[in-house]
Structures are given as structure tokens and as C-alpha cells.
CSV table of C-alpha atoms and ligand atoms in Angstrom, one decimal:
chain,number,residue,atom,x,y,z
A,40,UNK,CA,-18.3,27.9,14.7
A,41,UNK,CA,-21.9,27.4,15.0
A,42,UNK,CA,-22.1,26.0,11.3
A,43,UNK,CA,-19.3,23.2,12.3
A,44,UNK,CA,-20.8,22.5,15.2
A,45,UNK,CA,-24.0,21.9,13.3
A,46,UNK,CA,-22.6,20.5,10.6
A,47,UNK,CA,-20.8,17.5,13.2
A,48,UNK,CA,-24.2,16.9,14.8
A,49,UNK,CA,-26.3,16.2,11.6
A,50,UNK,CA,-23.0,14.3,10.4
A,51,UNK,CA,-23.6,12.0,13.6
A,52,UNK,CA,-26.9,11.7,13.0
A,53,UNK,CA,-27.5,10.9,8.9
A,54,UNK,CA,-24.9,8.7,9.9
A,55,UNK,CA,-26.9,6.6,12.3
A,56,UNK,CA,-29.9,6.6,9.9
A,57,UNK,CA,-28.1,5.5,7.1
A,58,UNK,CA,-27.2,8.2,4.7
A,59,UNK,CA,-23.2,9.1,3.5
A,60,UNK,CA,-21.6,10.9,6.6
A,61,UNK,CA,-20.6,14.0,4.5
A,62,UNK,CA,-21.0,17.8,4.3
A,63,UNK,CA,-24.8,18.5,3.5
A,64,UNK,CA,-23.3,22.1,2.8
A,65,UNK,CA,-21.3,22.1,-0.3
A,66,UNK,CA,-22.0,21.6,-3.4
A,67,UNK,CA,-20.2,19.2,-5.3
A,68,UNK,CA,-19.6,19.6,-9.1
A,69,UNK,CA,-17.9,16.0,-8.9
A,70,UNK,CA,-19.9,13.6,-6.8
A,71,UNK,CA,-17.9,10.2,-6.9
A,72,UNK,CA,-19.8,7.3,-5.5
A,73,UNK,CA,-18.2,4.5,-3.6
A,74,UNK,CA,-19.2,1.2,-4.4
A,75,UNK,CA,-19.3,-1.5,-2.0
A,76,UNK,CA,-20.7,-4.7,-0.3
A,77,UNK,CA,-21.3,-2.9,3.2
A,78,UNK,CA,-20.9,-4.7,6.2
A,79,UNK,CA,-23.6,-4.6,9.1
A,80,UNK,CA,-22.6,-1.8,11.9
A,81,UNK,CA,-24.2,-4.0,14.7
A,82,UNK,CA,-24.9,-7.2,15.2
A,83,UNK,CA,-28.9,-6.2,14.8
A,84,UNK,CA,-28.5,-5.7,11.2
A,85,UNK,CA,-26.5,-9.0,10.7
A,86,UNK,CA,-29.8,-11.0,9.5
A,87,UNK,CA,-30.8,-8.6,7.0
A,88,UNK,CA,-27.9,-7.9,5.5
A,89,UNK,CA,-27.2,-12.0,5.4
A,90,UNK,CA,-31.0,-11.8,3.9
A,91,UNK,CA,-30.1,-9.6,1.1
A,92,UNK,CA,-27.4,-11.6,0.2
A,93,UNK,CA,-28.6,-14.7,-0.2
A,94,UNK,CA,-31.8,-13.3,-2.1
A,95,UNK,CA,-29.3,-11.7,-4.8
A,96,UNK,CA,-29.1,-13.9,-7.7
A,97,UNK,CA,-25.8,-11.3,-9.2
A,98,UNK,CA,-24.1,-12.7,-5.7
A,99,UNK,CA,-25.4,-16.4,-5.5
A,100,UNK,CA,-28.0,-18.8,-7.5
A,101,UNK,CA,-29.7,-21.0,-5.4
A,102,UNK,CA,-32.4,-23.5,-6.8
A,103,UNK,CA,-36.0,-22.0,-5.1
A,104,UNK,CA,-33.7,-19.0,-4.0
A,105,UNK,CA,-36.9,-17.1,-2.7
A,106,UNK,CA,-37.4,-20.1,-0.1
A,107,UNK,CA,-33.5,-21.2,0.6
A,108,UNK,CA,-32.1,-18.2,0.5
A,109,UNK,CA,-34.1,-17.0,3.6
A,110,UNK,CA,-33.2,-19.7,5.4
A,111,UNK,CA,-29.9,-19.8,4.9
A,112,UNK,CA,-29.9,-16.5,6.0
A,113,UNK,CA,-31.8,-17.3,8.7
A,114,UNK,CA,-29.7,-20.3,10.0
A,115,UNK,CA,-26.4,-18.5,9.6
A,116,UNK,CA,-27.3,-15.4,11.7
A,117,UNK,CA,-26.1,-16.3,15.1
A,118,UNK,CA,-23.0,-17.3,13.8
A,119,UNK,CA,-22.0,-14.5,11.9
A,120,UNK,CA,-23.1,-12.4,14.6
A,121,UNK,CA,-21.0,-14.5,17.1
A,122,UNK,CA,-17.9,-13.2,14.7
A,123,UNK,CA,-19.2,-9.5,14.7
A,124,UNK,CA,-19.1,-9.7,18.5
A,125,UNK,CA,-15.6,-11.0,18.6
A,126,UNK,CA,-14.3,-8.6,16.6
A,127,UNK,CA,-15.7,-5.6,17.9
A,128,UNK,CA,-19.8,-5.7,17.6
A,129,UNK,CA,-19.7,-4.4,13.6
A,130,UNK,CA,-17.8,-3.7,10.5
A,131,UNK,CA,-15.5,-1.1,9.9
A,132,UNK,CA,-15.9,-0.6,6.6
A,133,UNK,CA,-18.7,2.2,6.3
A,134,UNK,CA,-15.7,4.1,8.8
A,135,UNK,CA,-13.2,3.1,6.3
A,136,UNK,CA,-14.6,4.3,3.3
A,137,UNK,CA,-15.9,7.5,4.7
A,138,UNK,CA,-12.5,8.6,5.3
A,139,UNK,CA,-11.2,7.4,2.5
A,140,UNK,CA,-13.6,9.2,0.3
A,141,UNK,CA,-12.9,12.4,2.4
A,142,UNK,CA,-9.0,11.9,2.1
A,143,UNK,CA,-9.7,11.4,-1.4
A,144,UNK,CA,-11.7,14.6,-2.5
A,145,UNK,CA,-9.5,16.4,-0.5
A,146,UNK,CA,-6.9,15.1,-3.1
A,147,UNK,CA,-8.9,15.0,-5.7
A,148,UNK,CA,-9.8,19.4,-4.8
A,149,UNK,CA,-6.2,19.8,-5.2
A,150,UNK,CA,-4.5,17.6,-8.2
A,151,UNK,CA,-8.0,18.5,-10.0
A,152,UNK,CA,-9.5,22.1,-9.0
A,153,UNK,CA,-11.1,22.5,-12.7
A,154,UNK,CA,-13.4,19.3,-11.0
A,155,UNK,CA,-13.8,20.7,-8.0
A,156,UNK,CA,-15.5,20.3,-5.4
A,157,UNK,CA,-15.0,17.0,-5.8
A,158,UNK,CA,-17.9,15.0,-2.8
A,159,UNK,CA,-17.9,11.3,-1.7
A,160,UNK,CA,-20.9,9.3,-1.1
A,161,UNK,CA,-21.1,5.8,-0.2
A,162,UNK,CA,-23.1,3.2,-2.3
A,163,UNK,CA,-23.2,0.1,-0.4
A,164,UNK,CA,-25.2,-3.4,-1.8
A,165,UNK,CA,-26.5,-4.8,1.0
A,166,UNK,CA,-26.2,-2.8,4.5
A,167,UNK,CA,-26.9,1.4,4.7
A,168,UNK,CA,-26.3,3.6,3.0
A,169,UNK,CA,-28.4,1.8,0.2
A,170,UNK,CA,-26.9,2.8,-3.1
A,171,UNK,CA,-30.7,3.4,-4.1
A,172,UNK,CA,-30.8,6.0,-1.1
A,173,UNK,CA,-27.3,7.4,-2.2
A,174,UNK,CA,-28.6,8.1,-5.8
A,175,UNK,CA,-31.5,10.5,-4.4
A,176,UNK,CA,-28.9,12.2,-2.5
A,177,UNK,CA,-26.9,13.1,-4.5
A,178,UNK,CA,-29.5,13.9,-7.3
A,179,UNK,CA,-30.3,17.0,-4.4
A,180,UNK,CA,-27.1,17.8,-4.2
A,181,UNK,CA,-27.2,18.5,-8.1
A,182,UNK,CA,-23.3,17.7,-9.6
A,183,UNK,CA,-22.3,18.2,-12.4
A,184,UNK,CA,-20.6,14.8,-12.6
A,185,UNK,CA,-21.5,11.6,-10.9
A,186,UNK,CA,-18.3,9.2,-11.1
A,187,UNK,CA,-19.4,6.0,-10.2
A,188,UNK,CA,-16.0,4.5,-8.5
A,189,UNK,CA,-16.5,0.5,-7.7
A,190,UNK,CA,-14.3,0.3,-4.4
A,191,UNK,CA,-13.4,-3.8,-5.3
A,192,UNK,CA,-10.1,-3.0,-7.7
A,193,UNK,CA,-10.7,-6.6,-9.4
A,194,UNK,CA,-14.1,-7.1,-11.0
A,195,UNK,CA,-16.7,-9.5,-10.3
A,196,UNK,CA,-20.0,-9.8,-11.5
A,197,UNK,CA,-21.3,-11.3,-8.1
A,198,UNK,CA,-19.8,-7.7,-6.5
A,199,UNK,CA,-18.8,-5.0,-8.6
A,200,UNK,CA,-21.5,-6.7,-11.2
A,201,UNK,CA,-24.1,-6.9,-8.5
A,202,UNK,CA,-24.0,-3.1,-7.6
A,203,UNK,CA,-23.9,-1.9,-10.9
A,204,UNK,CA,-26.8,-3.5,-11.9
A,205,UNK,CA,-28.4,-2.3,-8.0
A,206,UNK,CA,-28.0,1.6,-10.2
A,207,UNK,CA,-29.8,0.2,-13.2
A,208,UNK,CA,-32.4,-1.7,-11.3
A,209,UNK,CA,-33.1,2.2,-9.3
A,210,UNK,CA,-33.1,4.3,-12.9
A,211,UNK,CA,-35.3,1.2,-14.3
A,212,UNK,CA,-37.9,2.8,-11.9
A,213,UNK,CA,-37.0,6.8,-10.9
A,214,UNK,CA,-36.2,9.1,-13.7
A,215,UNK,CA,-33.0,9.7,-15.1
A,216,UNK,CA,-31.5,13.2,-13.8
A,217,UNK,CA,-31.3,14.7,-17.5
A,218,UNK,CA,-28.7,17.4,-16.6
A,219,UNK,CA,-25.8,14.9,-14.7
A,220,UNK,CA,-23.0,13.3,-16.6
A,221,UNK,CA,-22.5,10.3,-15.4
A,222,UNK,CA,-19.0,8.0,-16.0
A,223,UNK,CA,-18.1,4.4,-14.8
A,224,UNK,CA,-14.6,3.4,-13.1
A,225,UNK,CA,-15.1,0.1,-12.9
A,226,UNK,CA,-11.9,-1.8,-11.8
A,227,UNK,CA,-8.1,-0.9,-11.5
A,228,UNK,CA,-6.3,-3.7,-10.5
A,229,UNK,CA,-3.2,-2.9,-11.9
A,230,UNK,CA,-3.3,0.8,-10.9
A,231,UNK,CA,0.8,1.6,-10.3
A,232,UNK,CA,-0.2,3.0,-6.5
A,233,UNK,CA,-2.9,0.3,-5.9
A,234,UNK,CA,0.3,-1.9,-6.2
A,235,UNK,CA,2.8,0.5,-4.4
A,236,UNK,CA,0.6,0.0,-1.4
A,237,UNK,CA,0.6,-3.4,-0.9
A,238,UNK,CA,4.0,-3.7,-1.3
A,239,UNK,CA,4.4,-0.9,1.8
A,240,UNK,CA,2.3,-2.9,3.9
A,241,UNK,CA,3.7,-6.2,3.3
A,242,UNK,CA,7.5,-4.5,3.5
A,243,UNK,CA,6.2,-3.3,7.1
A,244,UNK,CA,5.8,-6.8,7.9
A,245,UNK,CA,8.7,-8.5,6.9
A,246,UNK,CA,10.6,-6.5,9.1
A,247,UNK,CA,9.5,-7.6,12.1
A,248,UNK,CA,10.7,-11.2,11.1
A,249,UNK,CA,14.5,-11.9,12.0
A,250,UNK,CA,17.0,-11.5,9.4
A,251,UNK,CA,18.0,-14.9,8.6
A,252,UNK,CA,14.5,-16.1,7.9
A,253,UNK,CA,13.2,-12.9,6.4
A,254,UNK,CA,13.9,-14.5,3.1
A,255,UNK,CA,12.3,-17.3,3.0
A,256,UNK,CA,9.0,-16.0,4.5
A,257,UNK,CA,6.3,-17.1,2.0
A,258,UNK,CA,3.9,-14.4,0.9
A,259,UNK,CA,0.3,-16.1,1.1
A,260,UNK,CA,-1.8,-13.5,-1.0
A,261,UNK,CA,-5.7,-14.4,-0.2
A,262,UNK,CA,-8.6,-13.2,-2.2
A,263,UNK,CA,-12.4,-14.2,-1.8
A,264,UNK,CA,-13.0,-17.3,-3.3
A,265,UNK,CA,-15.8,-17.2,-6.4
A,266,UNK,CA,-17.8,-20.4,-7.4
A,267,UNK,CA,-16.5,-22.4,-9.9
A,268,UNK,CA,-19.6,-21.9,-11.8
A,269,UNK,CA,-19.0,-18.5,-12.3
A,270,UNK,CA,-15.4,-18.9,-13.4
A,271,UNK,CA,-16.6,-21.1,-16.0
A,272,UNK,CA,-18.6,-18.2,-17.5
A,273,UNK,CA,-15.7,-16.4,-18.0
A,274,UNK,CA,-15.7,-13.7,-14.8
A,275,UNK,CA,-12.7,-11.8,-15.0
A,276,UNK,CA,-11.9,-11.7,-11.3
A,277,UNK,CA,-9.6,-14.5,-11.0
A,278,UNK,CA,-7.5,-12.9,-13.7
A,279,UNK,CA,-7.9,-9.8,-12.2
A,280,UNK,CA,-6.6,-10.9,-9.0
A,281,UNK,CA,-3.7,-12.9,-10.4
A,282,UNK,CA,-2.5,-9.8,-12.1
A,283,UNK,CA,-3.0,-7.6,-8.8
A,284,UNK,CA,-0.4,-10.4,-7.0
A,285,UNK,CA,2.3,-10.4,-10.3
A,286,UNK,CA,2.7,-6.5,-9.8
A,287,UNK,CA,2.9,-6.7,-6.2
A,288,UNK,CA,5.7,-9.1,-6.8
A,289,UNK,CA,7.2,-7.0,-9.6
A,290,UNK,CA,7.7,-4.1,-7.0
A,291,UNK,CA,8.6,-5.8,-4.4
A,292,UNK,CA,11.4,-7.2,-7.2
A,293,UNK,CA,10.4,-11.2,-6.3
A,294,UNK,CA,12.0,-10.7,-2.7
A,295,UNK,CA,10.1,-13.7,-1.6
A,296,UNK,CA,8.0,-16.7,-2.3
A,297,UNK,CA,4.5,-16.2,-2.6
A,298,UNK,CA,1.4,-18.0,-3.5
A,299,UNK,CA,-2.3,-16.6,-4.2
A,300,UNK,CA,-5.4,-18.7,-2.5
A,301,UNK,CA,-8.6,-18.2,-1.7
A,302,UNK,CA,-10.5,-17.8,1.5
A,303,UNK,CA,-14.5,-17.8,2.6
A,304,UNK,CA,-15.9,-20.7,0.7
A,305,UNK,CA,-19.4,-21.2,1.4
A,306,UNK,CA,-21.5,-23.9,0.6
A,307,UNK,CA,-21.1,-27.3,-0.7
A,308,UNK,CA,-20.4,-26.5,-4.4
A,309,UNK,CA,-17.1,-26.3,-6.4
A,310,UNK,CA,-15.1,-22.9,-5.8
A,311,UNK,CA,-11.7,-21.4,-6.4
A,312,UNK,CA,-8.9,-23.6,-4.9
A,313,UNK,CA,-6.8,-24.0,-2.9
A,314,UNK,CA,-8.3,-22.5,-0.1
A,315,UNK,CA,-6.5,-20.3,2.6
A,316,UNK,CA,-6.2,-22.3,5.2
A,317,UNK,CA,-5.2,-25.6,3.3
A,318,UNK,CA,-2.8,-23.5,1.5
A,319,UNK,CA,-1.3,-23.3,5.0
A,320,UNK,CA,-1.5,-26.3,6.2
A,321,UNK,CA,0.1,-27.5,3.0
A,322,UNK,CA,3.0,-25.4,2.8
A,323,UNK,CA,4.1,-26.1,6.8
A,324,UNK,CA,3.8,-30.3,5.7
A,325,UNK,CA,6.4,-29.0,3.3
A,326,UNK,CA,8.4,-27.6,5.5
A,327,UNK,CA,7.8,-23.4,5.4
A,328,UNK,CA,7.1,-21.8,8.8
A,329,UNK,CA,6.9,-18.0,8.6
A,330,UNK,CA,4.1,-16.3,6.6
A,331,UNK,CA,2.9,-13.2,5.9
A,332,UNK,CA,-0.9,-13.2,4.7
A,333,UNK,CA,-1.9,-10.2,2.2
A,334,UNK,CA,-5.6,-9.7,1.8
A,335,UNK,CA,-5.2,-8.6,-1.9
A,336,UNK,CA,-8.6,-7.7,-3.1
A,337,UNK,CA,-9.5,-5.9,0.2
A,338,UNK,CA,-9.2,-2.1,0.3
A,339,UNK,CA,-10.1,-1.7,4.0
A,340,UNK,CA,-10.5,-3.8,6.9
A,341,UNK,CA,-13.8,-6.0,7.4
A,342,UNK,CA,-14.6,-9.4,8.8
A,343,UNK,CA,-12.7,-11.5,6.3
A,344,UNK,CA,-9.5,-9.5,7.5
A,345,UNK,CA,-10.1,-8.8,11.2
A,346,UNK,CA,-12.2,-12.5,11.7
A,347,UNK,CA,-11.0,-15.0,9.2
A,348,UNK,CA,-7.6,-14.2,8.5
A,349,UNK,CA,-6.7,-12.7,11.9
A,350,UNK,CA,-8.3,-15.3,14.4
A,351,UNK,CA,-9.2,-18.2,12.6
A,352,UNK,CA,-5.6,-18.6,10.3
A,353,UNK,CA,-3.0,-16.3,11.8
A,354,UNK,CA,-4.3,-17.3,15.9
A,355,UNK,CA,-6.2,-20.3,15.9
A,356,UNK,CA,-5.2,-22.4,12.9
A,357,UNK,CA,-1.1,-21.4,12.9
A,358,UNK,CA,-0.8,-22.5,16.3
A,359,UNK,CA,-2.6,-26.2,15.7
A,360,UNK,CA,-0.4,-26.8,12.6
A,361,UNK,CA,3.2,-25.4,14.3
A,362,UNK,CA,3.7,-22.4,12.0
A,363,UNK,CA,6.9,-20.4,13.4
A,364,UNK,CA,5.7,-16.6,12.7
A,365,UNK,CA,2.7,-15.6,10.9
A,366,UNK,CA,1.8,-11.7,10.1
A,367,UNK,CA,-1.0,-10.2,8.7
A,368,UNK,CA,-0.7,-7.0,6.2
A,369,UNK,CA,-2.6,-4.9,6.5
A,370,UNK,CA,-5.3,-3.5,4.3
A,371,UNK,CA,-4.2,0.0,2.1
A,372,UNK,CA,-7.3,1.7,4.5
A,373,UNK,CA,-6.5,5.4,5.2
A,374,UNK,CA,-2.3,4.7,4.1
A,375,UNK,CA,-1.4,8.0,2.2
A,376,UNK,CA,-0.2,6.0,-0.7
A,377,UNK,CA,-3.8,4.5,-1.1
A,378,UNK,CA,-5.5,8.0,-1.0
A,379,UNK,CA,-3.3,9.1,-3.4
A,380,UNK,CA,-4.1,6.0,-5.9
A,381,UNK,CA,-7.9,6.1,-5.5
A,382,UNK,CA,-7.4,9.9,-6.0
A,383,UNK,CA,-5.2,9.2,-9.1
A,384,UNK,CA,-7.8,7.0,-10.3
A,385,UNK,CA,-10.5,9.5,-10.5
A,386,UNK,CA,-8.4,12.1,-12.2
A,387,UNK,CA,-7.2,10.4,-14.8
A,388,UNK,CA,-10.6,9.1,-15.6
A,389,UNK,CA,-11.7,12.6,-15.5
A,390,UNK,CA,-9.0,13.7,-17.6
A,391,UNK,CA,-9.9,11.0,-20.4
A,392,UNK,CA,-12.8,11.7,-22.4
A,393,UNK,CA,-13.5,7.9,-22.0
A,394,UNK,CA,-16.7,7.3,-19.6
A,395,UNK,CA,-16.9,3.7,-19.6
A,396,UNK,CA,-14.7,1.2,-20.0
A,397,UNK,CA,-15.4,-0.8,-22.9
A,398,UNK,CA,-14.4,-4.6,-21.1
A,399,UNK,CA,-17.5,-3.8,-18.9
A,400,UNK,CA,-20.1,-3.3,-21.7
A,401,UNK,CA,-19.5,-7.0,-22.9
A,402,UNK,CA,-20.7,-9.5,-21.0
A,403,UNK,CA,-19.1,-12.7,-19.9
A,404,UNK,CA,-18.7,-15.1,-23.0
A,405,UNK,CA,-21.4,-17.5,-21.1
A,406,UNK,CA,-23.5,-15.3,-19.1
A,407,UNK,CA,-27.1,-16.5,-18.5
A,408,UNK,CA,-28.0,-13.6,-16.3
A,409,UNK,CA,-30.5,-11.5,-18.8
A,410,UNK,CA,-30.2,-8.6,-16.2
A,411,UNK,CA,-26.2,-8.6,-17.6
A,412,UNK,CA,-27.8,-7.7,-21.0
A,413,UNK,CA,-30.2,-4.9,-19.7
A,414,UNK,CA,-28.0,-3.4,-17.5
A,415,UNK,CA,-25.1,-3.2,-19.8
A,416,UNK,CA,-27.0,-1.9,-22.3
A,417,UNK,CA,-28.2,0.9,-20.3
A,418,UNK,CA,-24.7,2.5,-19.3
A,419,UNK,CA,-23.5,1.9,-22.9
A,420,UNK,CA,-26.6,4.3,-23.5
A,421,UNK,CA,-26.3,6.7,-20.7
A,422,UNK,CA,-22.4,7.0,-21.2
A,423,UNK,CA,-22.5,6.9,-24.7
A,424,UNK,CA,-25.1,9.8,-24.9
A,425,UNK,CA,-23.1,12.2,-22.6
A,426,UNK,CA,-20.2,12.2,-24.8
B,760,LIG,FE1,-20.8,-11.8,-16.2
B,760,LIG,FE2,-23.5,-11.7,-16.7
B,760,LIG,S1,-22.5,-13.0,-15.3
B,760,LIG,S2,-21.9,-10.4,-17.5
């Protein structure tokens, strides 16, 4: 009794300093680490974690980043905090993926016990818990295993990219745990249950839309956009994405129309068209009304979902340009479905005897990033050698 009630105090508290809110207590022969962006918990930490954004040349390249970046950062703050605020002071996702990651090695402890115990920790790029800081924790915590799970299904190298170099830039300067056997899942777009999921939640919104127009309602998938520039080097996401949306539409046997756009442009440059919003405004010129909009390569809730897509398209936007009924699905977050994929995932990885997935060791045909080179070369060395 005393133990849990110990135990729930120091969760409370690493959590509020930063670190993954899990058992300190048991020792995990699998750690698997979640990969993510982050999102800022208050609107205190919104300037930093803007900062860190804009000074990450795997995210963005900006001429004189050192100097724009900054400001940039600097100039967007109160307005991204202004968006924090209205939709609840912070993100969700650190919630999110902490009880996704519990849900999961709960799973994972039970399809898996020759693994077990299986541990979640949380790697985030830009807001706590650093993925630097994660590292050192688990490396006390001693595994056997270190699965390192990228939470975005469809790779980028601005996101998944970014933190996977984040580990290489941290072993580039702390010593290499010799004894830990370490394996990459880096993306699974196409993952059977990933799919299932998404069809579940949009299913559970075409219900609420009468009969006679349930048909017809158009099925307006939305991913974050990427620069042009980078699609021209040959990042995978867009294809990644566009394969995401065909199985969704395979299970859900092609009950509706449906479209894929691309939402949170920023900047003046060239990005991924059509946008989101002028996908909408386009379609109700053309004479569609109801929508649902599926926030395909989000696995949990965060500002892009609750702000942009909720407020900005679904509230503000639908009702300037006359749309009839407009939903929202929802993200997989904690559905049961979505524990059992990401828990499928990992044990099927741990199954195979592969520890990287060879599509990540080569780089994009026109990659000009040398840290691409280094980093890649280093998990082709540190999963290669564990075999
Ligand atoms: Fe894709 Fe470097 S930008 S590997």
C-alpha cells in the first residue's frame, strides 16, 4: 500500500520535472521508447519549444537559421500560446502517449512474456521528456532491449528523421551502453490494425449523419503538410500517407468519397497542396456539404486536431462557407484497437531477427543533410553489430 502510494507521488512529481511518468520500480528487459514531437504542457514552455523548432535544420532550413529562426520563434509565441489557451492551456499528447505506452506493455507482457517486462518511456524532440534525458534513464534502468518505436506511422525526415538523428547526436557525445540491444521500428503505415482503427473512428462518425446523406459524406483525410523542397528530395511521407488513406478506404470497402489534403502550412514557400481548408472550400463550390475530417498521420490528440481542425475548419471556417454537417474523427488515442496495433507492432518486430529496417538506412535520393549520412551509418553499425 505504501509502495503504491509512493510510487503515485514520485509518478506525479518526475512527471512535472520532465522525465517518462512510469514505474521507477521494475525492471524492464524490453524498454520501448516513444518517439515524438512533444507539445508544450503550458503555455510557459510554448516559446521554447517554438525555439527549438525553428533552430532544427532536420525540421526546417532557414537562410541565417541561428538569427531567423529565433525570431520567428519569438514573433509567433503569443499566438500559439493564444491557441494553447483556447484549447485547454497545453497539449495532451505527453497524457496520450503515457497511456498508450502503459496500455501497450501491458499488452505487450501478455502476447510476449519471453520479452517481458516490457517498460515505456517517452522520447520527445522538442518539449520534456528530452529523448537525450530518456536515454540516461533508461540506460539506469538496465534492459536488455531498447526498441526504439517512432510514434509518427508515416516517415519523415523533418520528424521521425529529426528524432533519430536527436539519439545519434546524444551517443555522438555519451558512451554507448555496450551490454543493450538496441532495434529500430521506424514506420508502419500500413500496419492491418493501424488501418482497422481509423476505419472504427471514422464509422463512429458517419453514423451520426442521417441516412440519406450518409453516402455521400466526403471523407477529407488531412495530414501535415511538408515543404515542397523536401518532397523533391525524395521524403517518403507523402507516399507513406497516401498509402495510410488507400487501406483505410480498402476497409472501409470505398463506402464513401474521400480526398487526402494537407493542413499547417507555414511560411511563404511552396508545400504539399491542396491545403485543408481550400480543400473545403472547394468541394462546398462544387456542391458537397457533409464532411467528416480524419487526421490520418495523428496517433493522439494535439493542437493540429483539437485547434486547427476542430475550431478553425469544423467551427469557424464550415459555418462562413455553408457546409451542412461537418465531423471530426477522432484520433486512435487510448481505442483498444490502437493498443493492440502498437502492441502488434512491437512483437512482431521482436519476433523477427530484423533490427532495422533497411528503407531507413538509405537516404533520400537527394539528401544534402550530411548528418543523414552520419546518423544512418551509425544504426546500420549499432544494429548490424547486435545481430
Ligand atoms: Fe532524407 Fe537526409 S533528408 S535522408
Amino acid at each position: 500500500m505504501l509502495n503504491s502510494i509512493f510510487h503515485r507521488l514520485n509518478v506525479s512529481r518526475l512527471g512535472k520535472v520532465g522525465f517518462s511518468t512510469t514505474s521507477i520500480y521494475n525492471q524492464p528487459k524490453t524498454a520501448v521508447l516513444m518517439l515524438n514531437m512533444g507539445g508544450p504542457e503550458t503555455t510557459d514552455e510554448v516559446h521554447d519549444y517554438l525555439l527549438r523548432i525553428m533552430t532544427d535544420r532536420d525540421m526546417i532550413q532557414l537562410p541565417v537559421q541561428g538569427k531567423l529562426g529565433p525570431w520567428i520563434a519569438q514573433r509567433r509565441t503569443p499566438e500559439v500560446q493564444k491557441k494553447y489557451k483556447e484549447i485547454g492551456g497545453g497539449s495532451p499528447i505527453l497524457k496520450w502517449t503515457n497511456t498508450q505506452g502503459e496500455l501497450m506493455c501491458k499488452e505487450l507482457d501478455k502476447i510476449s512474456p519471453e520479452t517481458g517486462p516490457h517498460k515505456h518511456y517517452v522520447g520527445f524532440r522538442y518539449v520534456r521528456p528530452f529523448t537525450e534525458d530518456t536515454l540516461s534513464e533508461i540506460e539506469r534502468d538496465k534492459p536488455e532491449r531498447v526498441v526504439i518505436f517512432s510514434q509518427y506511422p508515416q516517415y519523415s525526415c523533418a520528424t521521425s528523421g529529426s528524432s533519430f538523428n536527436s539519439i545519434y547526436d546524444h551517443y555522438k557525445k555519451n558512451k554507448l551502453p555496450s551490454n543493450i540491444k538496441f532495434s529500430v521500428i521506424d514506420r508502419w503505415a500500413t500496419h492491418p490494425l493501424l488501418v482497422k482503427v481509423f476505419a472504427e473512428r471514422i464509422k463512429a462518425e458517419l453514423i451520426k449523419f442521417p441516412e440519406d446523406k450518409r453516402k455521400d459524406v466526403v471523407l477529407l483525410f488531412s495530414a501535415h503538410s511538408l515543404p515542397l523542397k523536401a518532397v523533391n528530395r525524395g521524403d517518403a511521407y507523402p507516399s507513406e500517407v497516401g498509402a495510410s488513406v488507400e487501406m483505410v478506404m480498402k476497409e472501409l470497402v470505398y463506402s464513401n468519397p474521400h480526398c487526402l489534403a494537407w493542413q499547417s502550412k507555414v511560411g511563404p514557400l511552396p508545400w504539399l497542396e491542396p491545403a485543408t481548408d481550400d480543400a473545403l472550400k472547394g468541394y462546398v463550390k462544387r456542391g458537397h456539404k457533409n464532411f467528416i475530417l480524419v487526421p490520418i498521420a495523428f496517433v493522439n490528440e494535439h493542437i493540429e486536431t483539437l485547434h486547427e481542425l476542430d475550431i478553425e475548419y469544423c467551427d469557424e471556417l464550415a459555418k462562413e462557407i455553408g457546409v451542412e454537417q461537418i465531423k471530426r474523427a477522432a484520433a486512435p488515442n487510448d481505442h483498444p484497437i490502437f493498443i493492440q496495433a502498437l502492441a502488434d507492432v512491437v512483437a512482431t518486430h521482436l519476433k523477427s531477427n530484423k533490427l532495422i529496417n533497411p528503407k531507413f538506412l538509405i537516404r533520400c535520393p537527394l539528401c544534402v543533410n550530411p548528418r543523414c549520412s552520419e546518423s544512418k551509418g551509425w544504426y546500420k553499425h549499432i544494429c548490424q553489430s547486435a545481430i
